[in-house]
mmCIF file of C-alpha atoms and ligand atoms in Angstrom:
data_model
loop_
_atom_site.group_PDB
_atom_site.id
_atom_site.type_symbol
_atom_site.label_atom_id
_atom_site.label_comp_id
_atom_site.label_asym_id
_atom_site.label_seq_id
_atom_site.Cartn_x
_atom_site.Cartn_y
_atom_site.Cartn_z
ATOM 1 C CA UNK A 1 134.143 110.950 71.247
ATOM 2 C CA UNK A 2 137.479 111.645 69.926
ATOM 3 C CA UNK A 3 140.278 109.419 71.472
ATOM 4 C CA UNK A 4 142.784 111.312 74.375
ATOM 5 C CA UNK A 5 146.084 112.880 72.453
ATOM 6 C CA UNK A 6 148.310 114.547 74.876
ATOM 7 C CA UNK A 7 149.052 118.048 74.034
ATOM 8 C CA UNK A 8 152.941 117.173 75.778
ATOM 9 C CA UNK A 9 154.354 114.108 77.323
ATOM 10 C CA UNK A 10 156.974 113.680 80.284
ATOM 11 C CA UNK A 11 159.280 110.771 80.233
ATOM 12 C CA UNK A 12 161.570 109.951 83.671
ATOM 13 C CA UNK A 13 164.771 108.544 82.440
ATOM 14 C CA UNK A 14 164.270 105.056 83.894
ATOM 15 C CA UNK A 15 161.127 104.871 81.502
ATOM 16 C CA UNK A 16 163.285 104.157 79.196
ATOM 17 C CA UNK A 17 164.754 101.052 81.036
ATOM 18 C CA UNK A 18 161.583 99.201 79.717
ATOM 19 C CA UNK A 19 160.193 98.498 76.237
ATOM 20 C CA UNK A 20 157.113 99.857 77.178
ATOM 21 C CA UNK A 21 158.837 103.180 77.704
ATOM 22 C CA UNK A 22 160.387 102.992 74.606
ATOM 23 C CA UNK A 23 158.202 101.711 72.574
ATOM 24 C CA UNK A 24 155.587 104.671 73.845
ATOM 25 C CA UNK A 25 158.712 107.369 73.181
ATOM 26 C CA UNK A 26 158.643 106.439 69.595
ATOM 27 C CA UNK A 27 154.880 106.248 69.304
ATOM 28 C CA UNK A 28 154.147 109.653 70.699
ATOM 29 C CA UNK A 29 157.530 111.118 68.601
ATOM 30 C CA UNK A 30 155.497 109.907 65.412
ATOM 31 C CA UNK A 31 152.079 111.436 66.775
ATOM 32 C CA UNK A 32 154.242 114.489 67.085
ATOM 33 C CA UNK A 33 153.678 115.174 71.146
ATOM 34 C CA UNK A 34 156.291 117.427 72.437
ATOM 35 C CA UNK A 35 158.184 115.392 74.648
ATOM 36 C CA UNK A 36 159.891 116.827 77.563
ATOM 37 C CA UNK A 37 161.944 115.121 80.383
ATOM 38 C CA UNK A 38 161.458 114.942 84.313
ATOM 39 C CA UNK A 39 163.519 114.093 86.856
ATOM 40 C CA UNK A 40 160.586 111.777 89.135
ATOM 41 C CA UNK A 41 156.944 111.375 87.662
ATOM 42 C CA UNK A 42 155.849 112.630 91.486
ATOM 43 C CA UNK A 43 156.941 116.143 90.642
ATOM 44 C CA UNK A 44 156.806 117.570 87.360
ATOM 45 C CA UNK A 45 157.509 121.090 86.737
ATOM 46 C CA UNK A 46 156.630 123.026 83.197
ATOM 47 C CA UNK A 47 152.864 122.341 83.194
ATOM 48 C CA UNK A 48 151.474 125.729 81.914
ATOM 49 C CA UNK A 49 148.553 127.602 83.556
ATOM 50 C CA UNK A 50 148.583 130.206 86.162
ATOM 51 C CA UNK A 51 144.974 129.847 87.178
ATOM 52 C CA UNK A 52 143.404 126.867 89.236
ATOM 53 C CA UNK A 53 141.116 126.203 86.048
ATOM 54 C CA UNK A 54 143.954 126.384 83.815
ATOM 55 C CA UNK A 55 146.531 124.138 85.367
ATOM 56 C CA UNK A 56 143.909 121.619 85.778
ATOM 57 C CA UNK A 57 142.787 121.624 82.330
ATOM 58 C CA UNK A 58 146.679 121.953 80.661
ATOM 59 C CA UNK A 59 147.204 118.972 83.076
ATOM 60 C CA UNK A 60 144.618 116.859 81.939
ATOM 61 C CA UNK A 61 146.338 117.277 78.519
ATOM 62 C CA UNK A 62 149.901 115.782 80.085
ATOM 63 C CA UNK A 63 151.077 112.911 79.598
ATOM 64 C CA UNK A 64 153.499 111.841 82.522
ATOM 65 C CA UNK A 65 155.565 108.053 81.511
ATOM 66 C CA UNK A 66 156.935 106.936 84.591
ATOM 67 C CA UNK A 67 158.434 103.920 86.914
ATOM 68 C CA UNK A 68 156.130 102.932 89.395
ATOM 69 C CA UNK A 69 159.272 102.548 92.459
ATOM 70 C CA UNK A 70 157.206 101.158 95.722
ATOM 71 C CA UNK A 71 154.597 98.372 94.701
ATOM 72 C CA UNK A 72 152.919 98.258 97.982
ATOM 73 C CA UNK A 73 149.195 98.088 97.578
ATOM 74 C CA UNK A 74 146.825 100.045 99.338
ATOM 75 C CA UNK A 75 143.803 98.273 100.225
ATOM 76 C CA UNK A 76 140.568 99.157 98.003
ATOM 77 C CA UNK A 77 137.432 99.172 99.864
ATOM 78 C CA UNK A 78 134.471 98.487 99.066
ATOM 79 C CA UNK A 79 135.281 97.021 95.924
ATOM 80 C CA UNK A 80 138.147 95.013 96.086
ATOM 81 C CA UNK A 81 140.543 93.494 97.937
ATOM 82 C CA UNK A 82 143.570 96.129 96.488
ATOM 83 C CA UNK A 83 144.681 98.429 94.136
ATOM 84 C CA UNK A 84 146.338 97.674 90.980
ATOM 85 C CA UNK A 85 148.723 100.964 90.596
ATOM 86 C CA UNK A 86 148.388 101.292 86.201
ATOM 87 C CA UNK A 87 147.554 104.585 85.755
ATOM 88 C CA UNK A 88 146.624 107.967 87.586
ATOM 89 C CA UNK A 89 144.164 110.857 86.279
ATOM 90 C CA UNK A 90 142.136 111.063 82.978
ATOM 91 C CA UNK A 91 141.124 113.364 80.278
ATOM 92 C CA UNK A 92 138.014 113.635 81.619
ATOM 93 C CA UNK A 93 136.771 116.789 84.007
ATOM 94 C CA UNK A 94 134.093 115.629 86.007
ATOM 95 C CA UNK A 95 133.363 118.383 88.311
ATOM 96 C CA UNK A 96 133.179 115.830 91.170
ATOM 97 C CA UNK A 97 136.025 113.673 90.231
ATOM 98 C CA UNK A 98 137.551 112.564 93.932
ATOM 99 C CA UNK A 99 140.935 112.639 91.810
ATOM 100 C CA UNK A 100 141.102 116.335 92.034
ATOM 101 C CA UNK A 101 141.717 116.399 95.580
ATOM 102 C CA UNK A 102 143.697 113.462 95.780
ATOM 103 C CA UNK A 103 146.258 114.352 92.912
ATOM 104 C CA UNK A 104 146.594 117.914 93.656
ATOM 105 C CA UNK A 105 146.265 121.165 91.887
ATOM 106 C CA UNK A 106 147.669 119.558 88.527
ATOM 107 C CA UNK A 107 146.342 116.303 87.542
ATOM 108 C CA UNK A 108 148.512 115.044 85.317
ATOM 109 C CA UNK A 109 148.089 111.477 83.490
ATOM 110 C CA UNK A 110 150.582 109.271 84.479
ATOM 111 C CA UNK A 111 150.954 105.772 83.502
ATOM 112 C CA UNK A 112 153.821 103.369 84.652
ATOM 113 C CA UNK A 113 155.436 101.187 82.030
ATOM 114 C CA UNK A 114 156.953 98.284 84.510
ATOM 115 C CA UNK A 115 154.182 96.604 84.348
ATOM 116 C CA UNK A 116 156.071 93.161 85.120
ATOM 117 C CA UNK A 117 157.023 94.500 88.321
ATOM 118 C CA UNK A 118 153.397 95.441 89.271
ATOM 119 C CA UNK A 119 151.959 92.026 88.257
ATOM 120 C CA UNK A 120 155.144 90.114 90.210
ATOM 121 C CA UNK A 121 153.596 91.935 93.299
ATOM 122 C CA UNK A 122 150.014 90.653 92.408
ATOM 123 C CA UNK A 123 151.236 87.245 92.249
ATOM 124 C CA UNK A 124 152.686 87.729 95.496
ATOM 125 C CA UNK A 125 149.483 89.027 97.473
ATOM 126 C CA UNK A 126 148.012 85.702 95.518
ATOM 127 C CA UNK A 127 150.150 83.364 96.978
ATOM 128 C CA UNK A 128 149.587 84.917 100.203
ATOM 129 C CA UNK A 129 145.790 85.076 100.594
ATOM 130 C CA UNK A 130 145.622 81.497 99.040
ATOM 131 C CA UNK A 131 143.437 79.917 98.449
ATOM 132 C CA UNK A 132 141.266 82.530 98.725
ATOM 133 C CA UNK A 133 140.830 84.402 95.733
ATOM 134 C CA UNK A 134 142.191 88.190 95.835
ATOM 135 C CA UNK A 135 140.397 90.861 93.676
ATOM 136 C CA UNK A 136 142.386 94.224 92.867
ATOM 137 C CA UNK A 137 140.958 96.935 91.354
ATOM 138 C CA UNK A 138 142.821 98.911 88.365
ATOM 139 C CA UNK A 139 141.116 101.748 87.939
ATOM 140 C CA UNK A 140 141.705 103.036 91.997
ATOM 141 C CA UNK A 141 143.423 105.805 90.645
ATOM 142 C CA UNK A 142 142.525 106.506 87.496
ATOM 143 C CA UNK A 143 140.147 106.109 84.342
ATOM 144 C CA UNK A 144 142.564 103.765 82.578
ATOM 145 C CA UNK A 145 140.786 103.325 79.266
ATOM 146 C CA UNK A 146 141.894 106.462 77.813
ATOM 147 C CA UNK A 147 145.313 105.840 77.715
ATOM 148 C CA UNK A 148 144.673 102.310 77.017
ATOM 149 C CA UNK A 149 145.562 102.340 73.067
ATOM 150 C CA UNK A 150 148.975 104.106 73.411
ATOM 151 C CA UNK A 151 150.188 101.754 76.058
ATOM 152 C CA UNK A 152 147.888 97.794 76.356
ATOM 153 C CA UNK A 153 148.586 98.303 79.993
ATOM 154 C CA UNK A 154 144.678 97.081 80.581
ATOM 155 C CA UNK A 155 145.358 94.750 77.629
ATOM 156 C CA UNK A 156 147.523 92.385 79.275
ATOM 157 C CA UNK A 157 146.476 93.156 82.983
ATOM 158 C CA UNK A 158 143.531 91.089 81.885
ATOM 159 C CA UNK A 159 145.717 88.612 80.025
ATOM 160 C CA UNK A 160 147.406 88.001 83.108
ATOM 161 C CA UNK A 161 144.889 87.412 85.593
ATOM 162 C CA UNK A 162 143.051 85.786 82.195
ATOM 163 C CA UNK A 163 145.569 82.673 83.454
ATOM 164 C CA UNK A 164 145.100 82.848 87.048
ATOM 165 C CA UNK A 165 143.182 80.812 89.624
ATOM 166 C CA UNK A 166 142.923 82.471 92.551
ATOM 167 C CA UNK A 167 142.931 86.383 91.362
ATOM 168 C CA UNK A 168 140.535 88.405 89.888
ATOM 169 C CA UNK A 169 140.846 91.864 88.044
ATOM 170 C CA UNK A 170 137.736 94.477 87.984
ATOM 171 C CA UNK A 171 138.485 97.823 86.833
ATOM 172 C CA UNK A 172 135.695 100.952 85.835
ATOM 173 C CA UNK A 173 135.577 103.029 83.258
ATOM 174 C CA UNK A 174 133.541 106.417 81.772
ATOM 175 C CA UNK A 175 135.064 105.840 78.166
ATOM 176 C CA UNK A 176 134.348 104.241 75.291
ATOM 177 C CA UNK A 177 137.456 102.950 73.239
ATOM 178 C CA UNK A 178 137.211 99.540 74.400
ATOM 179 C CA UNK A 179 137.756 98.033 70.759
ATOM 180 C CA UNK A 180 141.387 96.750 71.767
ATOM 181 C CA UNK A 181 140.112 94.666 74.903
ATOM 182 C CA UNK A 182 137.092 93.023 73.357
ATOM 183 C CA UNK A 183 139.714 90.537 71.677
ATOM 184 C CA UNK A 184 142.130 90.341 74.753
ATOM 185 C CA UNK A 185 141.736 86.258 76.699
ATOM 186 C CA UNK A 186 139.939 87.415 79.646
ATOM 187 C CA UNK A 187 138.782 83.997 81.033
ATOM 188 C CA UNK A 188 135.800 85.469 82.699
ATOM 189 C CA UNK A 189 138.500 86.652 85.420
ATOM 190 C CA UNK A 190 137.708 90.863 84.367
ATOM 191 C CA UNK A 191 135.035 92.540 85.837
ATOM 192 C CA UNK A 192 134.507 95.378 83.219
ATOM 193 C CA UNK A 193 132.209 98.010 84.901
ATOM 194 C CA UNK A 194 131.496 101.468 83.217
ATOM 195 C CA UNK A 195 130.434 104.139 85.365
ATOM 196 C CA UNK A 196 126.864 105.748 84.385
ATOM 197 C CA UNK A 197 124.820 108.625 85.347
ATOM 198 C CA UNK A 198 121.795 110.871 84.512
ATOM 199 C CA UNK A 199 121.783 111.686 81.174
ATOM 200 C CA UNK A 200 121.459 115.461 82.551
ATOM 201 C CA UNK A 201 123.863 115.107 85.288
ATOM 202 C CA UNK A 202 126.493 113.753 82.262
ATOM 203 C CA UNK A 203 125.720 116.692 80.198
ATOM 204 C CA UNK A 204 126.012 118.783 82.891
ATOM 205 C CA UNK A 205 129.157 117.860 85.385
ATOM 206 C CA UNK A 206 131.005 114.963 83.607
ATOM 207 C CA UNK A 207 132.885 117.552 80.848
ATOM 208 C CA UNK A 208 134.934 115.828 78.102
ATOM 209 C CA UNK A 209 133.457 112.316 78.841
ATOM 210 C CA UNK A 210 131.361 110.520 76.256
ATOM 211 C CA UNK A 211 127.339 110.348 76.469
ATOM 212 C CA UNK A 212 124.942 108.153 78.397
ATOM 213 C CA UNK A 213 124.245 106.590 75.213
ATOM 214 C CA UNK A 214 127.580 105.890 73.847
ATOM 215 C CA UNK A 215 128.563 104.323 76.860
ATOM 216 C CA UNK A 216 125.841 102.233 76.963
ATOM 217 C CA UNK A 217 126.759 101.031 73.431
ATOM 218 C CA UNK A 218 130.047 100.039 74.848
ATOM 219 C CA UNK A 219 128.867 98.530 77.487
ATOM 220 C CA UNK A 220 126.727 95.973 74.935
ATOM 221 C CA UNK A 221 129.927 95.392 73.520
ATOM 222 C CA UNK A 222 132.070 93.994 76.278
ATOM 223 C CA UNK A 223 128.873 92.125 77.212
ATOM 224 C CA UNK A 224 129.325 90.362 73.883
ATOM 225 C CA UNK A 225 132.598 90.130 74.301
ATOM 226 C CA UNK A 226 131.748 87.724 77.472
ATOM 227 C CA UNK A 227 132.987 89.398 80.231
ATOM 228 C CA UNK A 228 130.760 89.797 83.600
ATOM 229 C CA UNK A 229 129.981 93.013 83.595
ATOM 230 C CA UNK A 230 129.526 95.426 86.092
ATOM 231 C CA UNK A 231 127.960 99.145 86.643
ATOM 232 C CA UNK A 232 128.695 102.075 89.088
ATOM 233 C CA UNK A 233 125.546 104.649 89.506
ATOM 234 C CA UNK A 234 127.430 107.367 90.938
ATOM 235 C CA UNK A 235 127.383 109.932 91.903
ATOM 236 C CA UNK A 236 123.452 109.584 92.558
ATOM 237 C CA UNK A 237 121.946 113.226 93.145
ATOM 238 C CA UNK A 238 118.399 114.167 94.354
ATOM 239 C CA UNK A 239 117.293 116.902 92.574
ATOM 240 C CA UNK A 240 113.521 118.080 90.791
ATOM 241 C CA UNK A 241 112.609 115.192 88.529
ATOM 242 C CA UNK A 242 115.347 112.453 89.910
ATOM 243 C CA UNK A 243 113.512 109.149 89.762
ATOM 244 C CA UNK A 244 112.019 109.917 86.087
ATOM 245 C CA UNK A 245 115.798 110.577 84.769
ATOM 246 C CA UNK A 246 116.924 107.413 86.748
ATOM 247 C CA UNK A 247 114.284 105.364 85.358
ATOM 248 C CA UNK A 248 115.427 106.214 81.930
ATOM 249 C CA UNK A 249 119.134 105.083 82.511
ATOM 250 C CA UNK A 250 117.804 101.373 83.307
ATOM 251 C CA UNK A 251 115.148 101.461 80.637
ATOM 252 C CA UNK A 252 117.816 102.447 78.185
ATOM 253 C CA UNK A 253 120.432 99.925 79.817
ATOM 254 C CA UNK A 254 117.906 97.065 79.819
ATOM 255 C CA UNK A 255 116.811 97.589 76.486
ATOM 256 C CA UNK A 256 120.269 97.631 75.347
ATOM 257 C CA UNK A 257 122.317 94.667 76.916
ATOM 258 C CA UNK A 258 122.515 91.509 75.268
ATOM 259 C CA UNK A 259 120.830 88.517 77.702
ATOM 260 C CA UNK A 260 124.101 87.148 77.908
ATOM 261 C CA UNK A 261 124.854 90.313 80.359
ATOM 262 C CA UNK A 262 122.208 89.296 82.600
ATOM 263 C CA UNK A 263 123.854 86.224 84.045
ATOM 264 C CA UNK A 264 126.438 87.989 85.872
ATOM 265 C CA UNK A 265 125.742 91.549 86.784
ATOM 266 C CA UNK A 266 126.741 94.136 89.095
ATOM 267 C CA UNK A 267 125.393 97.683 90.226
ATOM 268 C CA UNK A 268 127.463 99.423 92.859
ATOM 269 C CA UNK A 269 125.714 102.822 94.019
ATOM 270 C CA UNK A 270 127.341 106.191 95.496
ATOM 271 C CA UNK A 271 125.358 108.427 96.589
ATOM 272 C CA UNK A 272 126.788 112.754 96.484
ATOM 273 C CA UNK A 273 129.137 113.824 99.207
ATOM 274 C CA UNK A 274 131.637 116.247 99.522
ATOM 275 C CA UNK A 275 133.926 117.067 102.099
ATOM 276 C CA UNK A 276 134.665 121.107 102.606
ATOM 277 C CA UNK A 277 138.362 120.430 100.934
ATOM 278 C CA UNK A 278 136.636 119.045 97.819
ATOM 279 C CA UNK A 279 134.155 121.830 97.686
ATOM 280 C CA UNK A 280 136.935 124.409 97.864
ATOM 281 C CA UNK A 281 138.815 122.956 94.961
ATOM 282 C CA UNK A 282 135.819 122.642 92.587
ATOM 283 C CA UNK A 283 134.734 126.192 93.079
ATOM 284 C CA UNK A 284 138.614 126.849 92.713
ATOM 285 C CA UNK A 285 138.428 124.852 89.376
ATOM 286 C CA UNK A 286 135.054 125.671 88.330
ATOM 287 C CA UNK A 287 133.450 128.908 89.279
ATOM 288 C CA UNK A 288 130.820 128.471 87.802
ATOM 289 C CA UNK A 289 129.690 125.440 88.957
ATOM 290 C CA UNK A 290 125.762 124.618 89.876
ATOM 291 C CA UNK A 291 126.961 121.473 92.061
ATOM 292 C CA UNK A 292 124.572 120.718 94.956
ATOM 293 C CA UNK A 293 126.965 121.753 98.315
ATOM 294 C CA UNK A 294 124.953 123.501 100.198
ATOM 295 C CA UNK A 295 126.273 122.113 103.863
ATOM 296 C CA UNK A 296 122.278 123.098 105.356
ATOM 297 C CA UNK A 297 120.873 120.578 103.178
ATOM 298 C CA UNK A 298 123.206 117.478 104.186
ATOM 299 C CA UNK A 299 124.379 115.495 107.195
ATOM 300 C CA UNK A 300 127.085 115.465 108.373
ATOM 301 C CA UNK A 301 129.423 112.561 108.968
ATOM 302 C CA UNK A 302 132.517 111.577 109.963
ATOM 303 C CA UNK A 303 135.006 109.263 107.419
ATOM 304 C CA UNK A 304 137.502 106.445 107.659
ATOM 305 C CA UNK A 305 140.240 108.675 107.365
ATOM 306 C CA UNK A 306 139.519 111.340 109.996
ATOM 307 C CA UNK A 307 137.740 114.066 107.390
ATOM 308 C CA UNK A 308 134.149 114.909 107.758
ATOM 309 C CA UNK A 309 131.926 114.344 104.395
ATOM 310 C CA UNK A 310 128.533 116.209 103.572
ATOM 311 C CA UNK A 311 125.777 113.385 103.036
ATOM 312 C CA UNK A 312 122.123 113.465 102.185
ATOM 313 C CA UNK A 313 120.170 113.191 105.317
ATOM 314 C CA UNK A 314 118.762 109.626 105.863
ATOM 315 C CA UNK A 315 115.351 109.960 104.834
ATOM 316 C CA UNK A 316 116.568 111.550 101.435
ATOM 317 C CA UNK A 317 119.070 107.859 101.585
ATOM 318 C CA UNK A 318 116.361 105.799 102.379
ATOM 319 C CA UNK A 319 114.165 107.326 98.952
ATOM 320 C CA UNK A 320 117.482 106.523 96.972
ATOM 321 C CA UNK A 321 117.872 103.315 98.240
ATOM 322 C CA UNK A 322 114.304 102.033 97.605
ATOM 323 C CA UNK A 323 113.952 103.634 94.621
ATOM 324 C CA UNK A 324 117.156 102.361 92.587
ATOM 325 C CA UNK A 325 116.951 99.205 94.542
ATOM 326 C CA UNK A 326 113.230 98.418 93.330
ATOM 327 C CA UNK A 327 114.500 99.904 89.370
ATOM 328 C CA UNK A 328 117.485 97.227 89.600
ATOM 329 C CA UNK A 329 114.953 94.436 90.847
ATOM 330 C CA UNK A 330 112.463 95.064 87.838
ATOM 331 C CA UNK A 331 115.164 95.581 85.314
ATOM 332 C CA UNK A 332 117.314 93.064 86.153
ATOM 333 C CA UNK A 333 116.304 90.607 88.225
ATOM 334 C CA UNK A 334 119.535 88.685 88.290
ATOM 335 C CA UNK A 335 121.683 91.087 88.805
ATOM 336 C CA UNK A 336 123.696 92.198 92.722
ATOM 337 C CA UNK A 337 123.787 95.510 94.140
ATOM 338 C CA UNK A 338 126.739 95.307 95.877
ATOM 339 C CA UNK A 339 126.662 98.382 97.945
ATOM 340 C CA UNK A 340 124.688 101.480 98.533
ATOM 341 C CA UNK A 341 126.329 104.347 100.339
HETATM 342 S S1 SF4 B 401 136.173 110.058 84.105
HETATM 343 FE FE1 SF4 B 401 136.539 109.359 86.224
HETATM 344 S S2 SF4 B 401 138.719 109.703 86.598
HETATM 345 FE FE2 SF4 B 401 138.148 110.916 84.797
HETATM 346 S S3 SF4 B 401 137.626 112.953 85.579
HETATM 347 FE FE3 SF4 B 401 135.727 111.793 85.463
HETATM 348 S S4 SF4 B 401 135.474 110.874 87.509
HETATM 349 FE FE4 SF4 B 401 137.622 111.537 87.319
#
């Protein structure tokens, strides 16, 4: 897959307090990116597209360069202990991306250049949970790997926790242009988890993403590269035919990971929900869409935050459950599932 170029970048003003701002103003002014100003990276104005399906998509080709003001963390469960704040959006357009009801009606990619600050305030929730180790999770809000070879944010997030005791880094990723981390002193501290699918349900929802295949490949790669590596199966659908397109993803994983990978594995597993806001916005987005959301066919179930979510019903669960359960068990024998929701 190509890599992401942004069809127009943003820059706040206080970007440019930082070398990472500059030093990204004269990369994209080389790369010849329009580049426009904005008063806060919260509200940008001048994003073409009258249509819901157009706004999204001219936002997911805007680049936003911004100071990240309030470094509170919010927590980041199940995963993690809190988020790193990097990066928001991606180029991608998964038709189920959470993102799109969290960011809004324009996506935009954003990515904050004062990195220092962000790190000072990891170091702090270090000190403070010590000494317990505290895990944050960088890719909360984002897919950061996109952006990754305009700015090394990732780069030296994994430096940094690369040369620290008592924190740990784990970001995930759909995309493939890992290259520039494989050098970058990770210290075992990075868990680098890609985020796989159904070869079908790929093709079908995750638009402008690489392949099943390709990410596998990268995957191999950052397993040779000696990080622990980690995968998300999400979201898991059933539909005609679902165990024998499962199957396939772990045959072709297993086939494809070095044994080194095997020591220290993780599978995390999601199964489809939508709330009624999310549904709204992807028929909004995509008309056309041949997502499962029929409400008759789920359960439904009340969240964390007060929402209701549309669930399989818990026989349907249970058939997930054993089945990629008993596929990670004869795969990988080694491996953890973490969670299955
Ligand atoms: S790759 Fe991830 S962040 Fe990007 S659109 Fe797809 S689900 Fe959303």
């Amino acid at each position: 897959m190509s890599r992401f170029v942004p069809v127009r970048a943003f820059f706040e003003p206080a970007a440019f307090d930082y070398p990472l701002g500059r030093e990204l103003h004269t990369r994209l002014e080389a790369m010849k990116i329009p580049i426009l100003s904005t008063g806060s990276h919260n509200r940008v104005t001048g994003i073409p597209g009258k249509i819901p399906g157009e706004a999204y998509r001219e936002a997911k080709q805007t680049l936003v360069v911004g100071v990240r003001k309030t470094v509170d963390f919010s927590p980041c469960k199940p995963s993690a202990h809190y988020q790193l704040p990097l990066a928001t959006s991606c180029p991608g357009m998964c038709e189920y991306c959470y993102l799109a009801t969290t960011l809004g009606k324009r996506p935009y990619l954003r990515v904050y250049v004062n990195i220092e600050d962000v790190l000072a305030k990891a170091s702090a929730h270090m000190a403070e949970h010590a000494p317990a180790i505290t895990v944050f999770e960088g890719a909360a809000t984002s897919d950061p790997v996109p952006t990754e070879y305009l700015t090394g944010l990732l780069a030296k997030t994994i430096e940094f926790f690369g040369g620290q005791s008592l924190g740990r880094f784990r970001f995930v990723t759909k995309h493939t242009d890992v290259d520039s981390l494989l050098t970058a002193r990770h210290n075992g501290h990075t868990r680098f988890r890609f985020s796989l699918n159904a070869a079908r349900i790929i093709r079908d929802y995750e638009h402008a993403t690489p392949s099943l295949e390709e990410r596998i490949a990268a995957a191999s790669s950052v397993a040779r590269a000696g990080y622990p590596l980690g995968f998300i199966v999400a979201p898991i659908f059933s539909f005609s035919g679902w165990r024998s397109e499962y199957e396939v993803l772990f045959k072709s994983l297993a086939n494809a990971l070095p044994d080194t990978a095997r020591r220290d594995l993780t599978f995390e597993l999601i199964t489809h929900r939508f709330t009624k806001r999310a549904k709204a916005n992807i028929n909004a987005i995509f008309p056309k869409t041949t997502l499962p959301m029929a409400e008759e066919d789920r359960t439904f179930k009340f969240g964390q935050f007060g929402y209701g979510k549309y669930v399989y019903p818990a026989e349907t669960m249970n058939e997930i459950k054993d089945f990629m359960l008993s596929q990670i068990h004869s795969h990988f024998p080694g491996a953890k599932a973490e969670y299955l929701v």
